Coordinates of C-alpha atoms and ligand atoms in Angstrom, one line a residue:
Chain A
X1 CA 134.2 71.7 122.4
X2 CA 134.1 76.1 123.0
X3 CA 136.5 77.9 124.6
X4 CA 136.3 81.7 125.8
X5 CA 140.0 83.0 126.4
X6 CA 140.3 86.0 127.7
X7 CA 143.7 87.9 128.6
X8 CA 145.2 91.4 129.9
X9 CA 141.4 93.0 128.5
X10 CA 141.0 96.7 129.0
X11 CA 138.1 99.3 127.8
X12 CA 138.2 103.6 128.5
X13 CA 135.7 104.8 127.3
X14 CA 136.0 108.2 126.0
X15 CA 134.4 111.2 128.0
X16 CA 130.9 112.3 126.9
X17 CA 128.6 114.9 128.0
X18 CA 127.3 113.5 130.3
X19 CA 130.3 111.9 132.1
X20 CA 133.6 114.5 131.7
X21 CA 136.3 111.8 132.7
X22 CA 137.4 108.8 130.5
X23 CA 136.1 106.0 132.0
X24 CA 137.8 102.3 132.7
X25 CA 135.4 99.6 132.6
X26 CA 137.3 97.1 132.2
X27 CA 141.2 97.0 133.9
X28 CA 143.0 93.7 132.5
X29 CA 141.0 91.4 132.7
X30 CA 142.1 87.6 132.7
X31 CA 139.7 84.9 132.4
X32 CA 139.5 81.4 131.2
X33 CA 136.3 79.1 130.7
X34 CA 136.3 76.3 128.3
X35 CA 133.0 73.6 128.1
X36 CA 130.0 73.0 128.4
X37 CA 129.5 74.7 131.6
X38 CA 127.2 78.5 132.4
X39 CA 129.6 80.5 134.1
X40 CA 127.8 83.3 135.9
X41 CA 130.2 86.9 136.0
X42 CA 128.1 88.8 139.2
X43 CA 129.4 92.0 140.0
X44 CA 127.2 95.8 141.0
X45 CA 125.8 98.1 138.2
X46 CA 128.7 99.8 136.1
X47 CA 131.7 97.5 137.0
X48 CA 131.7 96.7 133.0
X49 CA 129.6 93.4 133.1
X50 CA 127.9 94.8 129.3
X51 CA 131.1 96.4 128.1
X52 CA 132.9 92.8 128.9
X53 CA 129.7 90.8 127.0
X54 CA 129.9 93.4 124.2
X55 CA 133.3 92.8 123.4
X56 CA 133.6 89.0 123.5
X57 CA 130.3 89.2 121.2
X58 CA 132.1 91.6 118.6
X59 CA 130.0 94.9 118.9
X60 CA 132.6 96.6 120.5
X61 CA 136.4 97.3 120.7
X62 CA 138.5 96.5 123.5
X63 CA 141.0 99.1 124.2
X64 CA 143.9 96.4 124.7
X65 CA 144.1 93.1 125.6
X66 CA 142.7 90.3 123.3
X67 CA 139.7 87.4 123.8
X68 CA 139.4 84.7 121.5
X69 CA 136.4 82.0 121.5
X70 CA 137.2 78.8 119.3
X71 CA 135.2 76.1 118.6
X72 CA 137.0 73.0 117.3
X73 CA 139.4 75.4 116.7
X74 CA 137.4 77.6 114.0
X75 CA 135.7 81.2 115.7
X76 CA 132.7 80.0 117.3
X77 CA 129.7 81.0 117.1
X78 CA 128.2 83.6 119.5
X79 CA 124.8 84.4 120.1
X80 CA 123.5 87.0 123.0
X81 CA 120.3 87.8 125.0
X82 CA 120.2 91.2 126.2
X83 CA 119.3 92.9 128.7
X84 CA 116.1 94.2 126.9
X85 CA 114.1 91.8 124.9
X86 CA 115.2 94.0 121.7
X87 CA 112.7 92.6 119.0
X88 CA 112.1 94.5 116.5
X89 CA 108.1 95.7 116.5
X90 CA 106.9 95.5 113.1
X91 CA 107.8 91.5 113.2
X92 CA 105.7 88.9 114.3
X93 CA 107.3 87.2 116.8
X94 CA 108.1 84.1 114.7
X95 CA 109.5 86.2 112.0
X96 CA 112.0 88.1 115.2
X97 CA 113.3 84.4 115.4
X98 CA 113.3 84.0 111.6
X99 CA 115.4 87.3 111.7
X100 CA 118.5 85.3 112.6
X101 CA 118.1 82.6 110.9
X102 CA 121.5 82.7 108.6
X103 CA 120.0 79.9 106.1
X104 CA 115.9 80.9 105.2
X105 CA 114.8 77.3 104.8
X106 CA 110.8 75.9 104.7
X107 CA 112.6 74.7 108.5
X108 CA 113.1 78.0 109.7
X109 CA 109.2 78.6 110.6
X110 CA 109.5 74.9 112.5
X111 CA 112.2 75.6 114.0
X112 CA 111.6 78.5 115.6
X113 CA 107.8 77.3 116.9
X114 CA 109.8 74.7 118.4
X115 CA 112.2 76.9 120.5
X116 CA 109.3 79.1 121.3
X117 CA 107.3 75.9 122.4
X118 CA 110.5 75.7 124.9
X119 CA 110.2 78.7 126.8
X120 CA 106.2 78.1 126.9
X121 CA 105.4 80.2 123.5
X122 CA 104.3 77.8 121.2
X123 CA 101.4 79.8 120.9
X124 CA 101.7 83.3 120.1
X125 CA 104.1 82.9 116.9
X126 CA 102.2 85.5 114.8
X127 CA 101.9 88.0 117.5
X128 CA 103.8 91.4 117.0
X129 CA 105.7 92.2 120.3
X130 CA 103.3 95.0 121.5
X131 CA 100.9 92.4 122.0
X132 CA 103.4 90.7 124.5
X133 CA 104.2 91.0 128.3
X134 CA 107.2 91.6 129.5
X135 CA 108.1 88.9 130.5
X136 CA 106.5 87.0 127.5
X137 CA 108.8 89.3 125.8
X138 CA 112.1 88.7 126.9
X139 CA 111.2 85.1 126.6
X140 CA 111.6 85.4 123.6
X141 CA 114.9 87.3 124.0
X142 CA 115.8 84.5 125.3
X143 CA 114.5 81.4 122.6
X144 CA 115.6 83.5 120.0
X145 CA 119.3 83.2 121.2
X146 CA 119.0 79.4 121.4
X147 CA 117.8 79.3 118.0
X148 CA 120.8 80.4 116.0
X149 CA 122.6 77.2 117.7
X150 CA 125.4 79.3 119.5
X151 CA 129.1 77.9 120.0
X152 CA 128.8 80.2 123.2
X153 CA 126.0 82.0 124.4
X154 CA 126.2 85.5 126.0
X155 CA 123.4 86.9 128.5
X156 CA 123.5 90.4 129.9
X157 CA 121.3 90.5 133.1
X158 CA 118.2 88.7 131.1
X159 CA 115.2 89.0 134.3
X160 CA 116.5 92.5 135.8
X161 CA 114.0 94.3 134.3
X162 CA 111.2 92.0 135.4
X163 CA 109.6 91.8 138.9
X164 CA 110.8 89.0 140.8
X165 CA 107.8 86.4 139.9
X166 CA 108.1 86.8 136.3
X167 CA 112.1 86.5 136.8
X168 CA 111.7 83.6 138.9
X169 CA 109.8 81.5 136.1
X170 CA 112.0 83.0 133.4
X171 CA 115.0 81.7 135.2
X172 CA 113.0 77.7 135.2
X173 CA 112.9 78.0 131.1
X174 CA 116.3 79.3 131.2
X175 CA 117.1 76.2 133.6
X176 CA 115.3 73.9 131.4
X177 CA 116.4 74.7 128.0
X178 CA 119.7 75.2 129.4
X179 CA 120.2 71.8 130.8
X180 CA 118.6 70.2 127.6
X181 CA 121.6 72.0 125.1
X182 CA 123.7 73.0 127.4
X183 CA 125.6 75.6 125.4
X184 CA 129.0 77.0 127.1
X185 CA 127.4 80.2 128.4
X186 CA 128.4 83.9 130.0
X187 CA 125.8 85.1 132.7
X188 CA 125.8 88.5 133.8
X189 CA 123.9 89.7 136.5
X190 CA 123.9 92.0 140.1
X191 CA 121.6 89.6 142.0
X192 CA 123.7 87.0 144.0
X193 CA 120.6 85.0 143.8
X194 CA 120.5 84.0 140.1
X195 CA 124.1 83.5 140.2
X196 CA 123.8 80.6 142.7
X197 CA 120.4 79.2 141.1
X198 CA 122.1 78.8 137.4
X199 CA 126.0 79.1 137.1
X200 CA 128.8 75.8 137.7
X201 CA 130.9 78.8 138.6
X202 CA 130.5 81.6 139.3
X203 CA 133.4 85.0 139.0
X204 CA 133.5 87.9 141.2
X205 CA 134.2 91.5 139.4
X206 CA 134.1 95.1 141.3
X207 CA 134.4 98.5 139.8
X208 CA 136.9 99.2 137.1
X209 CA 136.3 96.1 135.7
X210 CA 138.6 93.9 138.0
X211 CA 138.2 90.1 138.7
X212 CA 138.6 89.6 142.2
X213 CA 137.6 86.2 143.0
X214 CA 136.1 82.9 141.2
X215 CA 134.5 79.9 142.8
X216 CA 133.2 76.5 141.9
X217 CA 129.7 75.6 142.5
X218 CA 129.4 71.9 142.2
X219 CA 125.4 71.7 143.3
X220 CA 122.7 69.6 141.6
X221 CA 120.5 70.6 139.2
X222 CA 117.7 71.7 139.4
X223 CA 118.3 74.1 142.0
X224 CA 115.8 74.8 143.9
X225 CA 116.1 78.6 145.6
X226 CA 114.8 77.3 149.0
X227 CA 117.5 75.1 148.7
X228 CA 119.8 75.4 151.9
X229 CA 123.1 74.9 150.0
X230 CA 122.7 78.0 147.9
X231 CA 121.6 79.7 151.1
X232 CA 124.8 78.7 152.9
X233 CA 126.7 79.3 149.1
X234 CA 125.4 83.0 148.5
X235 CA 126.4 84.4 152.2
X236 CA 129.6 83.3 151.5
X237 CA 129.6 84.8 147.7
X238 CA 128.2 88.3 150.0
X239 CA 130.7 88.0 152.4
X240 CA 134.0 88.2 149.6
X241 CA 132.5 91.4 148.4
X242 CA 132.2 92.4 152.0
X243 CA 135.6 91.8 152.5
X244 CA 136.7 93.1 149.1
X245 CA 135.5 96.0 149.9
X246 CA 137.1 96.7 153.2
X247 CA 140.3 95.7 151.4
X248 CA 139.6 98.4 148.6
X249 CA 138.5 100.9 150.6
X250 CA 141.5 100.5 153.5
X251 CA 143.9 100.6 150.2
X252 CA 145.1 96.8 150.7
X253 CA 143.6 95.1 148.2
Chain B
X1 CA 103.8 79.3 134.3
X2 CA 102.4 82.1 133.2
X3 CA 102.9 86.2 133.4
X4 CA 101.3 88.1 136.0
X5 CA 101.5 91.2 134.5
X6 CA 99.0 90.2 132.0
X7 CA 97.3 92.8 130.1
X8 CA 93.2 92.1 130.4
X9 CA 90.2 94.2 128.6
X10 CA 89.4 95.8 132.1
X11 CA 92.8 97.6 132.4
X12 CA 91.8 99.4 129.6
X13 CA 91.0 103.0 130.4
X14 CA 87.5 104.0 129.7
X15 CA 86.8 107.3 128.7
X16 CA 83.5 109.0 130.4
X17 CA 80.4 110.1 129.1
X18 CA 81.7 113.8 129.0
X19 CA 84.4 112.9 126.8
X20 CA 82.6 111.0 124.3
X21 CA 80.1 113.3 123.5
X22 CA 82.4 116.2 123.7
X23 CA 84.6 114.1 121.5
X24 CA 81.8 113.6 119.0
X25 CA 81.0 117.6 119.4
X26 CA 84.1 117.7 118.2
X27 CA 84.2 115.3 114.8
X28 CA 81.0 117.2 114.2
X29 CA 82.4 121.1 114.6
X30 CA 85.4 120.1 111.9
X31 CA 83.0 118.1 109.3
X32 CA 80.8 121.3 109.2
X33 CA 83.3 123.7 108.6
X34 CA 85.0 121.6 106.2
X35 CA 81.4 121.9 104.2
X36 CA 81.7 125.7 104.7
X37 CA 85.1 125.7 103.4
X38 CA 84.1 123.6 99.9
X39 CA 80.6 126.1 100.3
X40 CA 82.3 129.2 100.3
X41 CA 84.9 128.2 97.2
X42 CA 81.5 127.2 95.5
X43 CA 79.7 130.8 95.7
X44 CA 82.9 132.7 95.5
X45 CA 83.1 131.0 92.1
X46 CA 79.2 131.7 91.2
X47 CA 79.7 135.2 91.6
X48 CA 82.7 135.5 89.6
X49 CA 81.5 133.2 86.6
X50 CA 77.2 134.5 87.4
X51 CA 77.3 138.2 88.6
X52 CA 80.8 139.6 87.6
X53 CA 81.9 138.0 84.7
X54 CA 79.1 136.3 82.9
X55 CA 81.2 135.4 79.9
X56 CA 82.5 132.4 78.8
X57 CA 85.7 133.6 80.0
X58 CA 84.5 132.3 83.4
X59 CA 81.9 129.4 82.9
X60 CA 79.7 128.4 86.0
X61 CA 80.7 125.4 88.0
X62 CA 77.6 123.4 86.8
X63 CA 78.5 123.6 83.7
X64 CA 82.8 122.8 84.0
X65 CA 81.0 120.0 85.7
X66 CA 79.0 118.9 82.4
X67 CA 81.9 119.0 80.6
X68 CA 83.4 117.0 82.8
X69 CA 81.3 114.6 82.3
X70 CA 81.3 115.0 78.9
X71 CA 85.3 114.8 78.3
X72 CA 85.1 111.4 81.3
X73 CA 82.8 109.5 78.3
X74 CA 84.8 110.6 75.5
X75 CA 87.2 107.4 73.9
X76 CA 90.2 109.6 74.2
X77 CA 90.2 109.9 78.0
X78 CA 91.5 106.8 79.3
X79 CA 94.8 107.2 77.2
X80 CA 95.0 111.2 78.1
X81 CA 94.5 109.7 82.0
X82 CA 96.8 106.9 81.5
X83 CA 99.6 108.8 80.2
X84 CA 99.7 111.5 82.9
X85 CA 99.1 108.8 85.7
X86 CA 101.9 106.6 84.3
X87 CA 104.3 109.8 84.3
X88 CA 103.4 110.9 87.9
X89 CA 104.0 107.2 89.0
X90 CA 107.2 106.2 87.1
X91 CA 109.0 109.1 88.3
X92 CA 107.8 109.2 91.6
X93 CA 108.8 105.4 92.4
X94 CA 111.8 106.5 90.7
X95 CA 112.2 109.1 93.7
X96 CA 111.3 106.8 96.1
X97 CA 114.1 104.4 95.3
X98 CA 116.5 107.2 94.8
X99 CA 115.6 108.5 97.9
X100 CA 115.9 105.7 99.9
X101 CA 119.1 105.1 99.4
X102 CA 120.1 109.0 99.5
X103 CA 118.2 108.6 103.3
X104 CA 120.9 105.8 104.4
X105 CA 123.6 107.6 102.8
X106 CA 123.2 111.0 104.5
X107 CA 122.3 108.8 108.1
X108 CA 125.3 106.7 107.5
X109 CA 128.0 109.8 106.4
X110 CA 128.7 113.2 107.2
X111 CA 130.7 113.8 104.1
X112 CA 127.2 112.6 102.6
X113 CA 124.8 114.9 104.8
X114 CA 127.0 118.3 103.8
X115 CA 126.5 117.4 100.1
X116 CA 123.2 116.5 99.3
X117 CA 121.8 118.7 102.5
X118 CA 122.8 121.6 100.3
X119 CA 121.8 120.3 97.1
X120 CA 118.6 119.6 98.5
X121 CA 118.2 122.4 99.3
X122 CA 118.8 124.6 96.0
X123 CA 116.5 121.9 94.6
X124 CA 113.1 122.7 96.6
X125 CA 113.8 126.5 96.2
X126 CA 114.2 126.8 92.7
X127 CA 110.4 127.0 91.3
X128 CA 108.7 124.2 89.4
X129 CA 108.1 126.6 86.7
X130 CA 111.7 126.5 85.8
X131 CA 111.8 123.0 86.2
X132 CA 108.9 122.4 83.7
X133 CA 110.5 125.0 81.3
X134 CA 113.9 123.7 81.3
X135 CA 113.2 120.1 81.0
X136 CA 111.1 121.6 77.9
X137 CA 114.2 122.7 76.2
X138 CA 116.1 120.0 77.3
X139 CA 114.0 117.0 76.4
X140 CA 111.6 118.8 74.0
X141 CA 108.2 117.4 74.0
X142 CA 108.2 113.9 75.0
X143 CA 107.5 111.7 78.3
X144 CA 111.5 112.4 79.6
X145 CA 110.6 115.5 81.1
X146 CA 107.8 115.0 82.6
X147 CA 109.0 112.3 84.6
X148 CA 112.4 113.4 85.2
X149 CA 111.0 116.7 86.5
X150 CA 108.5 114.7 89.1
X151 CA 111.6 112.6 89.7
X152 CA 113.7 115.7 90.6
X153 CA 111.2 117.7 92.6
X154 CA 109.8 114.6 94.7
X155 CA 113.5 113.3 96.1
X156 CA 114.3 115.9 98.8
X157 CA 111.1 115.6 100.8
X158 CA 111.6 111.6 100.6
X159 CA 115.1 111.3 101.1
X160 CA 115.2 114.0 103.9
X161 CA 112.5 112.7 105.7
X162 CA 114.0 109.1 104.8
X163 CA 117.5 110.0 106.7
X164 CA 115.4 111.8 109.5
X165 CA 114.3 108.2 110.0
X166 CA 117.2 106.3 110.0
X167 CA 118.8 108.8 112.0
X168 CA 116.1 108.2 115.3
X169 CA 116.4 103.9 115.0
X170 CA 116.6 102.6 118.1
X171 CA 120.5 101.9 118.3
X172 CA 120.1 98.9 120.5
X173 CA 117.9 97.0 117.6
X174 CA 121.4 97.6 115.5
X175 CA 124.0 96.1 118.1
X176 CA 120.8 93.3 118.6
X177 CA 121.5 92.9 114.7
X178 CA 125.7 93.0 114.6
X179 CA 125.5 90.9 117.5
X180 CA 123.5 88.1 115.9
X181 CA 125.8 88.5 112.7
X182 CA 123.3 90.1 109.9
X183 CA 125.3 91.5 107.3
X184 CA 124.9 95.7 106.6
X185 CA 122.4 95.3 103.4
X186 CA 120.6 93.3 106.0
X187 CA 120.1 95.5 108.7
X188 CA 119.7 98.0 106.0
X189 CA 117.3 96.5 104.7
X190 CA 115.0 94.3 107.7
X191 CA 116.1 97.1 110.1
X192 CA 116.8 100.8 109.2
X193 CA 114.3 101.2 106.2
X194 CA 111.2 99.2 108.2
X195 CA 112.3 101.6 111.3
X196 CA 112.0 104.7 109.1
X197 CA 109.0 103.4 106.9
X198 CA 106.4 105.9 108.4
X199 CA 108.2 108.9 108.3
X200 CA 109.6 108.1 105.0
X201 CA 105.3 107.8 104.4
X202 CA 104.4 111.3 105.0
X203 CA 107.6 112.4 102.9
X204 CA 106.1 110.3 100.2
X205 CA 103.0 112.6 101.3
X206 CA 104.6 115.9 101.3
X207 CA 106.3 114.9 97.8
X208 CA 103.4 113.7 95.8
X209 CA 101.6 116.7 96.4
X210 CA 104.3 118.9 94.8
X211 CA 104.8 116.0 92.3
X212 CA 101.2 115.5 90.6
X213 CA 101.6 119.4 90.4
X214 CA 104.7 119.1 88.9
X215 CA 103.7 116.5 86.7
X216 CA 101.0 118.6 85.2
X217 CA 102.7 121.8 84.9
X218 CA 106.0 119.7 82.8
X219 CA 103.1 118.6 80.6
X220 CA 101.4 121.9 80.2
X221 CA 104.7 123.0 78.5
X222 CA 106.2 119.7 77.0
X223 CA 103.5 117.5 75.8
X224 CA 102.4 116.1 73.1
X225 CA 99.2 113.7 75.6
X226 CA 97.9 113.8 78.7
X227 CA 95.8 115.6 81.4
X228 CA 98.3 118.9 80.7
X229 CA 98.4 118.4 77.4
X230 CA 94.7 118.8 77.1
X231 CA 94.6 121.6 79.3
X232 CA 97.3 123.9 77.0
X233 CA 95.3 123.1 74.1
X234 CA 91.8 123.8 75.1
X235 CA 93.9 127.1 76.1
X236 CA 95.0 127.6 73.0
X237 CA 91.6 127.4 71.7
X238 CA 90.2 130.0 73.9
X239 CA 87.4 127.2 75.5
X240 CA 88.0 128.0 79.5
X241 CA 85.1 125.7 79.8
X242 CA 87.3 122.5 79.0
X243 CA 90.3 124.0 80.2
X244 CA 88.8 124.1 83.8
X245 CA 87.1 121.1 83.3
X246 CA 89.9 118.7 83.1
X247 CA 92.1 120.5 86.0
X248 CA 88.9 119.7 88.0
X249 CA 89.2 115.8 86.7
X250 CA 92.8 115.4 87.4
X251 CA 92.9 117.4 90.8
X252 CA 90.2 115.6 92.3
X253 CA 91.2 112.5 91.1
X254 CA 94.7 113.4 93.3
X255 CA 93.4 114.4 96.3
X256 CA 90.7 111.1 96.7
X257 CA 94.1 109.4 95.4
X258 CA 95.8 111.3 98.3
X259 CA 93.6 111.0 101.3
X260 CA 92.2 107.7 100.5
X261 CA 94.9 105.7 99.0
X262 CA 98.3 106.9 100.7
X263 CA 96.4 107.2 104.1
X264 CA 95.3 103.7 104.1
X265 CA 99.0 102.8 103.2
X266 CA 100.0 104.9 106.1
X267 CA 97.8 102.6 108.1
X268 CA 98.4 99.2 106.9
X269 CA 102.4 100.3 107.3
X270 CA 101.5 100.9 111.2
X271 CA 99.2 98.0 111.9
X272 CA 101.6 96.6 114.5
X273 CA 101.3 99.8 116.5
X274 CA 97.5 99.4 117.0
X275 CA 98.0 95.6 117.3
X276 CA 95.1 94.7 119.8
X277 CA 96.9 93.6 123.5
X278 CA 96.4 89.5 123.5
X279 CA 93.4 89.7 126.3
X280 CA 93.8 85.8 126.5
X281 CA 97.0 85.5 127.8
Ligands
LIG1 N1 129.3 103.8 125.3 C1 129.9 104.4 126.9 N2 130.4 105.5 127.0 C2 130.6 106.1 127.8 N3 130.6 105.3 128.8 C3 130.5 103.9 128.8 C4 129.9 103.8 127.5 N4 129.7 102.3 127.9 C5 129.1 102.0 129.5 N5 130.5 103.3 130.1 C6 130.6 102.9 131.5 O1 131.7 101.9 131.8 C7 130.7 101.7 133.0 C8 130.9 100.5 132.9 O2 129.1 100.5 132.1 P1 128.6 98.5 131.6 O3 129.6 97.8 131.6 O4 127.4 99.0 131.5 O5 128.1 98.0 133.4 P2 127.4 97.2 134.1 O6 127.2 96.4 132.6 O7 128.5 96.3 134.7 O8 126.4 97.6 134.8 C9 130.1 102.8 134.0 O9 130.6 103.4 134.6 C10 129.4 102.9 132.1 O10 128.8 104.7 132.6
LIG2 MG1 124.7 96.4 132.4

């Protein structure tokens, strides 16, 4: 069973050319995730979501605090769905998939094609990324993350660059492929809709990289956006954000 | 099921008739001016050979071309040409490998960048004849001199272009590779080099133009075989016709290579850019 344990995590970025002051991206974050759950981290843009994922993925170092990701006592194997497709433009779709595989074998291609077909892209394996629409490229991004059979799956607003209809159809693909694999997953998003539709648990974050609320979502899958329970939950979450803002504004939080 | 953002053939902008006509006209203007340039070259040659000098010091172009034909037909021709081409390719390929490594070093470390930039500028600023003479002094009459000098003059052009290409690589692709646990070596081979390949190739084109001239020059000074050697020995026999014929042959071959082969390689390397949008989905 996979576990992510985050303790007192902070990240401060030094001043840069376009921002004269240092930025506190994460302000002492504590979080523990365990088991085959999909956890959403919900918060407005700039609140430190990408920074959090980058630190969990190990591509960025924290200023202080610790992150431990373990699977049965050993370091967990992590994969990442990025906000943009991040495909190598000179490799075909299937070769982009094979690129992230550790052991290349005769089976590599078949495995890659299997995950491509899970997101409905069985027949574009030999095209180049530039030949696909944005939504199709993003599906490759998702398939690639599942291909490496990770213990923990990180997803950074994978639908935010797509138009609403394409985003919805991709969410369906994600629900399907996640339900079949049930990977421990951390999904970062600024979209309340998306969080209630996909997550088993929603963690709410505010600017400065601070968690202010954490609620379970016990609704059966597959969930449809028009489900009144989802609507109800969504309103509840929006209210929580409102009162957090009021509290911050009046210096109570 | 399928996306709405499908690329259809209709969405590709159509050129208007006027634009098409204009682009055809522009192409013809370009072609005619190229022909005019060639014509001027031939004309000046005839004026000099048949009107100004009128003696064997400068033979007419058609005599040179006839001589070139006879040279090509001789049995020894293949070995002379082969020798020159092998040395040229040897030096050039060595330069490609070394420059790729140096380019990576420059892109990765400030220390290497500072060290190499000064060094490479120095290499470029020394006139090629300096290398040819030095190679003769150091290695005598042997293939080592031509190969090394060819390599040396090619390296700066390729290296600087590789470094520039790597500096322009999309950082997000590197982060992606790291997140998926790719090693530094894999990232260098599968991300950095491919994405700087086009830049490498344009460096290689520049370098090749310098390299074959260098190769010829160092053969003229320090070789007992090859096209350069033949040019020198024709010169020593005061046989300008043969000297010019050998030069014409080699220059023609190199220009054909630059324009046909290198351009084809360029096109092959960028085929993923020009791949047609899929119209089916
Ligand atoms: N590499 C960086 N250098 C400086 N500041 C950064 C860097 N990355 C992110 N930031 C800043 O940290 C804050 C959080 O960024 P980010 O984690 O990208 O937020 P989110 O993903 O929630 O939109 C922002 O204010 C952003 O400007
Ligand atoms: Mg972000």
